[in-house]
Coordinates of C-alpha atoms in Angstrom, one line a residue:
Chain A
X1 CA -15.2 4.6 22.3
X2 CA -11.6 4.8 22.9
X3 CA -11.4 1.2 21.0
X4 CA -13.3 2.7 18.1
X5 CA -10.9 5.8 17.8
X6 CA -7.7 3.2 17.8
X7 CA -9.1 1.3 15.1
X8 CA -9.9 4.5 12.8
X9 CA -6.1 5.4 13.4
X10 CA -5.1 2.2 12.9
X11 CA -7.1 2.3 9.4
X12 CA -6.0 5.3 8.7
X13 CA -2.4 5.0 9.6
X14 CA -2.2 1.9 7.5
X15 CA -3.6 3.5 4.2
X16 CA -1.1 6.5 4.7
X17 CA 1.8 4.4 5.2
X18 CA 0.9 2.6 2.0
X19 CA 0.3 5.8 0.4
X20 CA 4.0 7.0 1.2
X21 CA 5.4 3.2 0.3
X22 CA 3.7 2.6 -2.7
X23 CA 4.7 6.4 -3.9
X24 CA 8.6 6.3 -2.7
X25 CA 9.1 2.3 -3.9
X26 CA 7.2 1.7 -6.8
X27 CA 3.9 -0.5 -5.8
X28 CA 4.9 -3.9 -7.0
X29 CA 7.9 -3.8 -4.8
X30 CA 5.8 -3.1 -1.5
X31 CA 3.5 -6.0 0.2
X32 CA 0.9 -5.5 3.0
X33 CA 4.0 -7.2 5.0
X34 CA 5.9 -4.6 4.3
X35 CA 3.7 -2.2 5.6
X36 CA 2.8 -3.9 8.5
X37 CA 6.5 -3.6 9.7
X38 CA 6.8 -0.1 8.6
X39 CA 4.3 1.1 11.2
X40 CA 5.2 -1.4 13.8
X41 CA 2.4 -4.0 13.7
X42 CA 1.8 -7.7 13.1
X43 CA 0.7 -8.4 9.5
X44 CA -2.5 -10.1 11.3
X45 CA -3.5 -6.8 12.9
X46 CA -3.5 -5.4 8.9
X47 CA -5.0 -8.3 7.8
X48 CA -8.0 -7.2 10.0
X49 CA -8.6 -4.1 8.1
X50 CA -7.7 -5.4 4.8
X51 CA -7.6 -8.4 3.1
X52 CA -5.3 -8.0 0.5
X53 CA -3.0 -5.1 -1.1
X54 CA -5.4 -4.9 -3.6
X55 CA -8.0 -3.5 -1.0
X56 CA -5.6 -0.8 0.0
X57 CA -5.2 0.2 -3.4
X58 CA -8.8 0.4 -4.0
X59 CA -9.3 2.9 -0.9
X60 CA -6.5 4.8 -1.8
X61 CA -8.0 4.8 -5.5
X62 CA -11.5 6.0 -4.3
X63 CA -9.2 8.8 -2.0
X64 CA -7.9 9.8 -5.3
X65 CA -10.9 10.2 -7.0
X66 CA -12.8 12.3 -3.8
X67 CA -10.0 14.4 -3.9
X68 CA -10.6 15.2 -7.8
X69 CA -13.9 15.4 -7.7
X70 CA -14.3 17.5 -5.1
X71 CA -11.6 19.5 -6.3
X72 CA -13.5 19.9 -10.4
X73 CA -17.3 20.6 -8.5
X74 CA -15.6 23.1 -6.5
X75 CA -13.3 25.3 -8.3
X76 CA -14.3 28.2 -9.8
X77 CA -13.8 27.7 -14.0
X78 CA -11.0 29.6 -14.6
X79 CA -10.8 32.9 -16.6
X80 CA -7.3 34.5 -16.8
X81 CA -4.3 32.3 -18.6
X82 CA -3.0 31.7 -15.4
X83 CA -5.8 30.6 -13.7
X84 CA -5.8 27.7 -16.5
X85 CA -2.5 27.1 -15.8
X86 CA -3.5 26.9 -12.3
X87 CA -6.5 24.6 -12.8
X88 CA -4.6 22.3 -14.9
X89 CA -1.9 22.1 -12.3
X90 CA -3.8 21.3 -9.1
X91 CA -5.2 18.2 -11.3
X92 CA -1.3 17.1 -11.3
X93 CA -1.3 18.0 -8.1
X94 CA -3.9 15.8 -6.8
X95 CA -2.2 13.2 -9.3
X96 CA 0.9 14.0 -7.6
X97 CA -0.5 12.6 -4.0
X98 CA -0.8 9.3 -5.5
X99 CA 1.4 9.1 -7.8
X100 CA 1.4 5.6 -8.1
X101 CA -1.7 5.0 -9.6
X102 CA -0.4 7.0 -12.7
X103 CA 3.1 5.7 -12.9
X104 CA 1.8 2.1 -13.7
X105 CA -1.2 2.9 -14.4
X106 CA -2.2 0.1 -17.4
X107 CA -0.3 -2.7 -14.9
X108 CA -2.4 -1.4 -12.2
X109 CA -6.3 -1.7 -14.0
X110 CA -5.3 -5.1 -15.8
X111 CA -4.2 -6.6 -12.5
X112 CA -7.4 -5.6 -10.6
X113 CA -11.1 -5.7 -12.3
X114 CA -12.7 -4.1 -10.1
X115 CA -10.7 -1.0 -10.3
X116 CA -10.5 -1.3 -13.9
X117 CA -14.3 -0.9 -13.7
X118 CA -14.4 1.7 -11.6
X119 CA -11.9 3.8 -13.6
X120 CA -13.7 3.0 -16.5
X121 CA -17.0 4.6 -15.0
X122 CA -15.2 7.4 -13.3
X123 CA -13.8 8.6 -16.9
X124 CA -17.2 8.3 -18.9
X125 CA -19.3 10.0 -15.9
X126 CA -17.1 12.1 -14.5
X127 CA -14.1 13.3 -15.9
X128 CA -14.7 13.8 -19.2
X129 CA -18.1 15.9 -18.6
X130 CA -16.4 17.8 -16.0
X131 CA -13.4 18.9 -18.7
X132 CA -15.9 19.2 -21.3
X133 CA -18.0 21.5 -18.7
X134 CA -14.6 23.9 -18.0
X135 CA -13.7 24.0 -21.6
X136 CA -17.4 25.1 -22.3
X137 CA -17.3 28.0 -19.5
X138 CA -14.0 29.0 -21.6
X139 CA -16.0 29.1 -24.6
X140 CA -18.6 31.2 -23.4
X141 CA -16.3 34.0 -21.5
X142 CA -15.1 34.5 -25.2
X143 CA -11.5 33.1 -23.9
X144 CA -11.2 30.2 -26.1
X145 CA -12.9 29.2 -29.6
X146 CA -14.1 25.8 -29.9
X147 CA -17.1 24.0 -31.8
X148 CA -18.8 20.8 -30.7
X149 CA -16.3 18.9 -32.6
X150 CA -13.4 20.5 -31.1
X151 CA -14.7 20.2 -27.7
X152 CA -15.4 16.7 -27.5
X153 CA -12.0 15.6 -29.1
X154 CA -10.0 17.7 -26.8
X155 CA -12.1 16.2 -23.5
X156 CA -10.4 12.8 -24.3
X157 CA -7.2 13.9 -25.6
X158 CA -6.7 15.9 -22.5
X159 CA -7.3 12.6 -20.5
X160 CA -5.1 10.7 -22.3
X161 CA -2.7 12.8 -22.0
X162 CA -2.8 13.8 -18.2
X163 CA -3.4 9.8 -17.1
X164 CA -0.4 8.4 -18.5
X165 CA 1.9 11.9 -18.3
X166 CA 3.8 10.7 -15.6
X167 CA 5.1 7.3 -16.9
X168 CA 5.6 8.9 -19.8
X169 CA 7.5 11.5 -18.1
X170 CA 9.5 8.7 -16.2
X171 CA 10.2 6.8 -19.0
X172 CA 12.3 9.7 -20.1
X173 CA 14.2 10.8 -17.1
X174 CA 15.9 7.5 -16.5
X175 CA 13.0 6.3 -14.8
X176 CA 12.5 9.1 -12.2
X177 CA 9.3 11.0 -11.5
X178 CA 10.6 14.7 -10.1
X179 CA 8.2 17.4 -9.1
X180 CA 9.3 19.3 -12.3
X181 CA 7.1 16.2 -14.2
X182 CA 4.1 18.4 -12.9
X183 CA 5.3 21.6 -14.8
X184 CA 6.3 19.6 -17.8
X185 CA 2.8 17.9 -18.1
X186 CA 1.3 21.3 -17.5
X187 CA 3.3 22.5 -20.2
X188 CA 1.9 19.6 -22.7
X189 CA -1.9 20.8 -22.0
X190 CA -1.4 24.0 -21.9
X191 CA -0.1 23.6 -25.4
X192 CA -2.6 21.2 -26.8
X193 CA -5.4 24.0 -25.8
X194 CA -3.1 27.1 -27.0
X195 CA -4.3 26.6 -30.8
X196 CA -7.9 27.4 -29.7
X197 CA -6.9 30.9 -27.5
X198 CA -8.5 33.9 -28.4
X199 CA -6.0 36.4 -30.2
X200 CA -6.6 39.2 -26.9
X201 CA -5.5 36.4 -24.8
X202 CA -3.0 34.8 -26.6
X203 CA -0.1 37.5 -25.6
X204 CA -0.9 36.9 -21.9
X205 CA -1.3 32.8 -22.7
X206 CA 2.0 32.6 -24.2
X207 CA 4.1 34.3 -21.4
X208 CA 2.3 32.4 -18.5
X209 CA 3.8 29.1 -20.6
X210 CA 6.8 30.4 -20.6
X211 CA 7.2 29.9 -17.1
X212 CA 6.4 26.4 -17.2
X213 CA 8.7 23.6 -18.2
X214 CA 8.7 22.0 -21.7
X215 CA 9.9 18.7 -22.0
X216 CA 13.3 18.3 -23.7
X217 CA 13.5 15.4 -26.2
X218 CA 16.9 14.2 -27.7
Chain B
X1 CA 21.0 -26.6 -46.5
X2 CA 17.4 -28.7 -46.1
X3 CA 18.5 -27.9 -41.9
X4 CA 18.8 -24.0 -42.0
X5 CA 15.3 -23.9 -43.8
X6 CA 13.6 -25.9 -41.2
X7 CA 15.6 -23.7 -38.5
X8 CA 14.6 -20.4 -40.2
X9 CA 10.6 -21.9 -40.8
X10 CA 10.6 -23.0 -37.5
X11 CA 11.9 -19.8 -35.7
X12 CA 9.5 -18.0 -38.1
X13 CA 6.4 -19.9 -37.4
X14 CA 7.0 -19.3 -33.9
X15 CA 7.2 -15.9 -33.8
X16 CA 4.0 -15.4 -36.1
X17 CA 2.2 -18.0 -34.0
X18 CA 3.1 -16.1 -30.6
X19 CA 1.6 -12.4 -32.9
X20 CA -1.6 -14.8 -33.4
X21 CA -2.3 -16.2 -29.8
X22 CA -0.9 -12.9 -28.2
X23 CA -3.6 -11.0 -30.0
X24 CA -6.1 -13.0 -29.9
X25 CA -6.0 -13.8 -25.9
X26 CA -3.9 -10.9 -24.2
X27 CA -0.7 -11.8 -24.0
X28 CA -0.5 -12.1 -20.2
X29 CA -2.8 -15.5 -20.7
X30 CA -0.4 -17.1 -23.6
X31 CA 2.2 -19.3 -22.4
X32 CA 5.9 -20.8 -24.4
X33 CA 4.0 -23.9 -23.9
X34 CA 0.5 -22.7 -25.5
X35 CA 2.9 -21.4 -28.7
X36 CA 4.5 -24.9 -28.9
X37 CA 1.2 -26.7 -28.6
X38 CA -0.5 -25.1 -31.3
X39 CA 2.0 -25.4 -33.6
X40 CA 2.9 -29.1 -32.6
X41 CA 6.1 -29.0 -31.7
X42 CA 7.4 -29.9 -28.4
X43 CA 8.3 -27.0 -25.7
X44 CA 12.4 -28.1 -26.4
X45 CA 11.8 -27.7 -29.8
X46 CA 10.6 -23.8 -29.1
X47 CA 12.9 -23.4 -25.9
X48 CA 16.2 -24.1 -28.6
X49 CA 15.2 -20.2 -30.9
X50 CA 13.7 -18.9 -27.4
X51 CA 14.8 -19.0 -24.2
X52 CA 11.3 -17.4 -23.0
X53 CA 8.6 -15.4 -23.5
X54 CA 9.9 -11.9 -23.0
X55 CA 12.5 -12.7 -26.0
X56 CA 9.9 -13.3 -28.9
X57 CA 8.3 -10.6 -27.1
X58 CA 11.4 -8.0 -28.2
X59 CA 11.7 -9.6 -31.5
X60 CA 7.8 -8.8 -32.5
X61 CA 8.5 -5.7 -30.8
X62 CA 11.4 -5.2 -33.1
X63 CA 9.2 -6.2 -36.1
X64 CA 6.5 -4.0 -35.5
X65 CA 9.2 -1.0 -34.7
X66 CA 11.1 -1.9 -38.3
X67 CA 7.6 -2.0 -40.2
X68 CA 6.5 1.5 -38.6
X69 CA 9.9 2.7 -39.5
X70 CA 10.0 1.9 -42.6
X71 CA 6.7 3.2 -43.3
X72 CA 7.5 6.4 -41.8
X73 CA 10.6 7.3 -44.0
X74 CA 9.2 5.8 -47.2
X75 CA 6.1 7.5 -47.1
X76 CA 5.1 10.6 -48.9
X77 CA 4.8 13.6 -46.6
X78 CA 0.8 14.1 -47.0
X79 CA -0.5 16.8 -49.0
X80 CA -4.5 17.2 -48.5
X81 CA -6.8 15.9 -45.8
X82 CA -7.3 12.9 -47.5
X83 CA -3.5 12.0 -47.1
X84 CA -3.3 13.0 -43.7
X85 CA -6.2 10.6 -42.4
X86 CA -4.5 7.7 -44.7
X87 CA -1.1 8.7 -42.8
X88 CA -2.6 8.0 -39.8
X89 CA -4.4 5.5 -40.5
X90 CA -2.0 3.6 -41.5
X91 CA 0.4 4.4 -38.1
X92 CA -2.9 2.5 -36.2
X93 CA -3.0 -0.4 -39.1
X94 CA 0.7 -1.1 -38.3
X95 CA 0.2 -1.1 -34.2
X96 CA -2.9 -3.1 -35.3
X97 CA -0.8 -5.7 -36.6
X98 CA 0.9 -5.6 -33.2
X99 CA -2.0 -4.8 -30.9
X100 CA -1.2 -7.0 -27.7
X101 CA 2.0 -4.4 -27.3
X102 CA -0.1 -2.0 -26.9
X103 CA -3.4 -3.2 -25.4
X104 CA -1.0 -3.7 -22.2
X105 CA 1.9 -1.3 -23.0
X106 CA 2.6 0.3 -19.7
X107 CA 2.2 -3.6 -17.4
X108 CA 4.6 -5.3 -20.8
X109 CA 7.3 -2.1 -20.3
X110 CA 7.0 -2.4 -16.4
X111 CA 7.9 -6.0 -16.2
X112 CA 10.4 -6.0 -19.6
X113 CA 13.7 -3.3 -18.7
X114 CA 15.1 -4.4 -21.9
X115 CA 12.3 -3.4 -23.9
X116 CA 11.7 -0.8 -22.1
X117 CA 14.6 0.5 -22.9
X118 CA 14.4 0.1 -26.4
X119 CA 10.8 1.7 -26.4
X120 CA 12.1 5.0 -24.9
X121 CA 14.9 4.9 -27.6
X122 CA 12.7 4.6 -30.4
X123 CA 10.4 7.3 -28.9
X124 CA 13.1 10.1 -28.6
X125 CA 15.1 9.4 -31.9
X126 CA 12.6 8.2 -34.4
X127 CA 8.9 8.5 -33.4
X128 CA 9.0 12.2 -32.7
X129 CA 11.5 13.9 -34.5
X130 CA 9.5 12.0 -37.4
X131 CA 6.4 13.1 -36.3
X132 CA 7.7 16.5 -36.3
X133 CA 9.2 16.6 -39.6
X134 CA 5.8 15.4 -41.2
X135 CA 3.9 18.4 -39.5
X136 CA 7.2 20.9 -40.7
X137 CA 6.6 19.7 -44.2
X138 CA 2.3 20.6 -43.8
X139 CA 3.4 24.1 -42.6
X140 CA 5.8 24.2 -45.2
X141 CA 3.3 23.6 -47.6
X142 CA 0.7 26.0 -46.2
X143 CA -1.5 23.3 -45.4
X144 CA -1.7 23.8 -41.3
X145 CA 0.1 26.8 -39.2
X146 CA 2.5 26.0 -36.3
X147 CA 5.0 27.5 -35.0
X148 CA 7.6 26.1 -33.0
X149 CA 6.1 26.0 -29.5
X150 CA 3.3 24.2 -31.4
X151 CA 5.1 21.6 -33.5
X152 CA 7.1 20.3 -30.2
X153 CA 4.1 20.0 -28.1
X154 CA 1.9 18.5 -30.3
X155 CA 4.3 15.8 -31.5
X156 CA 4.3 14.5 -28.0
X157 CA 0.9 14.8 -27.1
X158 CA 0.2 12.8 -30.5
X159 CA 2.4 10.1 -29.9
X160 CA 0.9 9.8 -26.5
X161 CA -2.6 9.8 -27.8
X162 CA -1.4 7.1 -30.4
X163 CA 0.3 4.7 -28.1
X164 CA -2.4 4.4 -25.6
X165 CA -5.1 4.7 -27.9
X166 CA -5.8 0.9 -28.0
X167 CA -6.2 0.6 -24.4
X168 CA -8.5 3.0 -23.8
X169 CA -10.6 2.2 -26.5
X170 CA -11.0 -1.3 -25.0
X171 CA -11.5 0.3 -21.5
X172 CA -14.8 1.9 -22.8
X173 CA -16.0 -1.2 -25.0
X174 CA -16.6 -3.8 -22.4
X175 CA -12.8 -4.6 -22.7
X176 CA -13.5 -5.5 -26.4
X177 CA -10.6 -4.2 -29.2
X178 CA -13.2 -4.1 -32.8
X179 CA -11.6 -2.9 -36.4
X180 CA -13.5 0.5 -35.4
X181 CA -10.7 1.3 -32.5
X182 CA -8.6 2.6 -35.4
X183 CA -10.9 4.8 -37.0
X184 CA -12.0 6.1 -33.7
X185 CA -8.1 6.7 -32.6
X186 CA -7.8 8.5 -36.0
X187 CA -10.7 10.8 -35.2
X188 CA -8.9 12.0 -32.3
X189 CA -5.8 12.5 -33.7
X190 CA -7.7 14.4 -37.2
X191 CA -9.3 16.4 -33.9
X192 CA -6.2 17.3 -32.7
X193 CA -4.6 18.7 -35.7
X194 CA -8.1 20.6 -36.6
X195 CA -7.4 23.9 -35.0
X196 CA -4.4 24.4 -37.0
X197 CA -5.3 23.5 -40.4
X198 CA -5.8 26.4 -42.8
X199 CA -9.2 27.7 -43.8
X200 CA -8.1 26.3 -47.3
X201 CA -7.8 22.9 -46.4
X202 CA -11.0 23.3 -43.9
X203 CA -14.0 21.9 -45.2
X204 CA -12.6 20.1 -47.0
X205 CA -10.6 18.2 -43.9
X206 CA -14.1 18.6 -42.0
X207 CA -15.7 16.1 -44.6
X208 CA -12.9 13.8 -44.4
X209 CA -13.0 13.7 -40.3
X210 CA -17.1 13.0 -40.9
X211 CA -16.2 9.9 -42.2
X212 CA -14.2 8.8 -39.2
X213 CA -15.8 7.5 -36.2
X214 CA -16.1 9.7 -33.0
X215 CA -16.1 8.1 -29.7
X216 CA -19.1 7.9 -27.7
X217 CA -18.9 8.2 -24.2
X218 CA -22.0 8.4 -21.9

């Protein structure tokens, strides 16, 4: 019993130290060795849980993807401008956590098949219904105006956008992600839905925006 | 005079063979020596214009960046839905040319600081203030309605759908880039300029978007 509980922490305590590496370092620069002596134990005893860095990746990938899902099936569709604003920014939020996975994202999915697949099927089954879903709630509460057409484009621009928002972001900040690149990728959604607002809402939409941060250029 | 020709053939074969291989096999699979064995010269012979791969890397990088330049400022501001679709389409026929940058884009940046560098240049001072003076000369012309907020954002969320368009449309076809990728990256892009187009121009840009392809997902 008291083995079984060592080894859970000993799992866990591993995956969380990569976590906090991985984010902090940039991912290439981090090996399972590294880890290892960050928490104080032999690369064998790591080797025991995982085989490679590409395993701890994958868990902290499937972590990721928990923590959105359960977040999307959860949250109640929003229905006020700010509880878009919100919505869209505990997805960045989540993103935030592991960061990683976003800043180097295309490196990431060419390296590792088996992640690439499972991105692949988490996009087609479950994000882009789930968006599509919210954006249809939005519809019907008379808060947004959007055909078939409109709705579908926007699921996949959205997801385009969000995914690779925080290289992007980084690529323009001399290679720094700050927490302001969650307001500034908020800003960029919030925008790419504001043509479709309602005129009543459009007043409220606009100031809630205002308080977010756009992204200066030259 | 015979001896520059060569040189400048030679250097020039090399860099169109190294377009060919790297879009044919992902460029991550195409070695200095694959280049020099199928064009039969010996890996000195390639090693004397190149002294690796990263550096006919920048210089097709530079290429495709010159021809989507000059593109961009020699082209005629679009005037009906028509124009707009042939605008774009012919941003994604360009990258086309050049498609291994950008079936890879973030993993090529990530590994390359010099073209990295060069990427974020181009991005702030030409791609979108260019982007943004095409869409100030349709509001100009009555064609779509923007106002600032709107112009800003969208320039930025279009170039991001643009220059990760090819990799995610490989991600969703078995990891298979087919002419189609362009007209599906131009539907999205149509999409995304559709809720501020004019009721003028509407129906009529509605028939033009039929034509493209939209992306299936599920």
């Amino acid at each position: 019993m008291a083995e079984k509980k060592t080894k859970i922490n000993t799992y866990e305590r591993i995956v969380e130290a990569a976590l906090q590496l991985f984010n902090q370092e940039a991912e290439r620069n981090i090996s399972t060795n590294h880890i290892a002596a960050f928490l104080g134990i032999s690369p064998g005893n790591l080797y025991y849980y995982f085989h490679n860095k590409d395993e701890i990746i994958m868990e902290l990938y499937k972590r990721y993807r928990r923590d959105l899902t359960q977040f999307l099936q959860s949250s109640k569709p929003p229905q006020t401008a700010v509880e878009v604003k919100d919505f869209i920014m505990t997805v960045y939020e989540i993103m935030w956590q592991y960061r990683f996975l976003f800043s180097d994202v295309t490196a990431l999915l060419a390296r590792n098949s088996e992640l690439q697949m499972e991105h692949e099927k988490f996009t087609i089954n479950e994000v882009a219904p789930t968006i599509e879903q919210s954006l249809q709630y939005l519809v019907d509460q008379n808060l947004v105006k959007m055909d078939k057409i409109d709705l579908h484009v926007f699921s996949i621009n959205f997801w385009l956008v969000v995914k690779h928002w925080f290289a992007f972001d980084k690529s323009i900040h001399n290679n720094q992600l700050d927490k302001n690149s969650k307001s500034r990728g908020t800003y960029q959604l919030f925008g790419m839905l504001r043509p479709y607002v309602v005129e009543k809402l459009s007043e409220d939409y606009d100031k809630v925006m205002a308080e977010l941060t756009p992204t200066k250029l030259a």
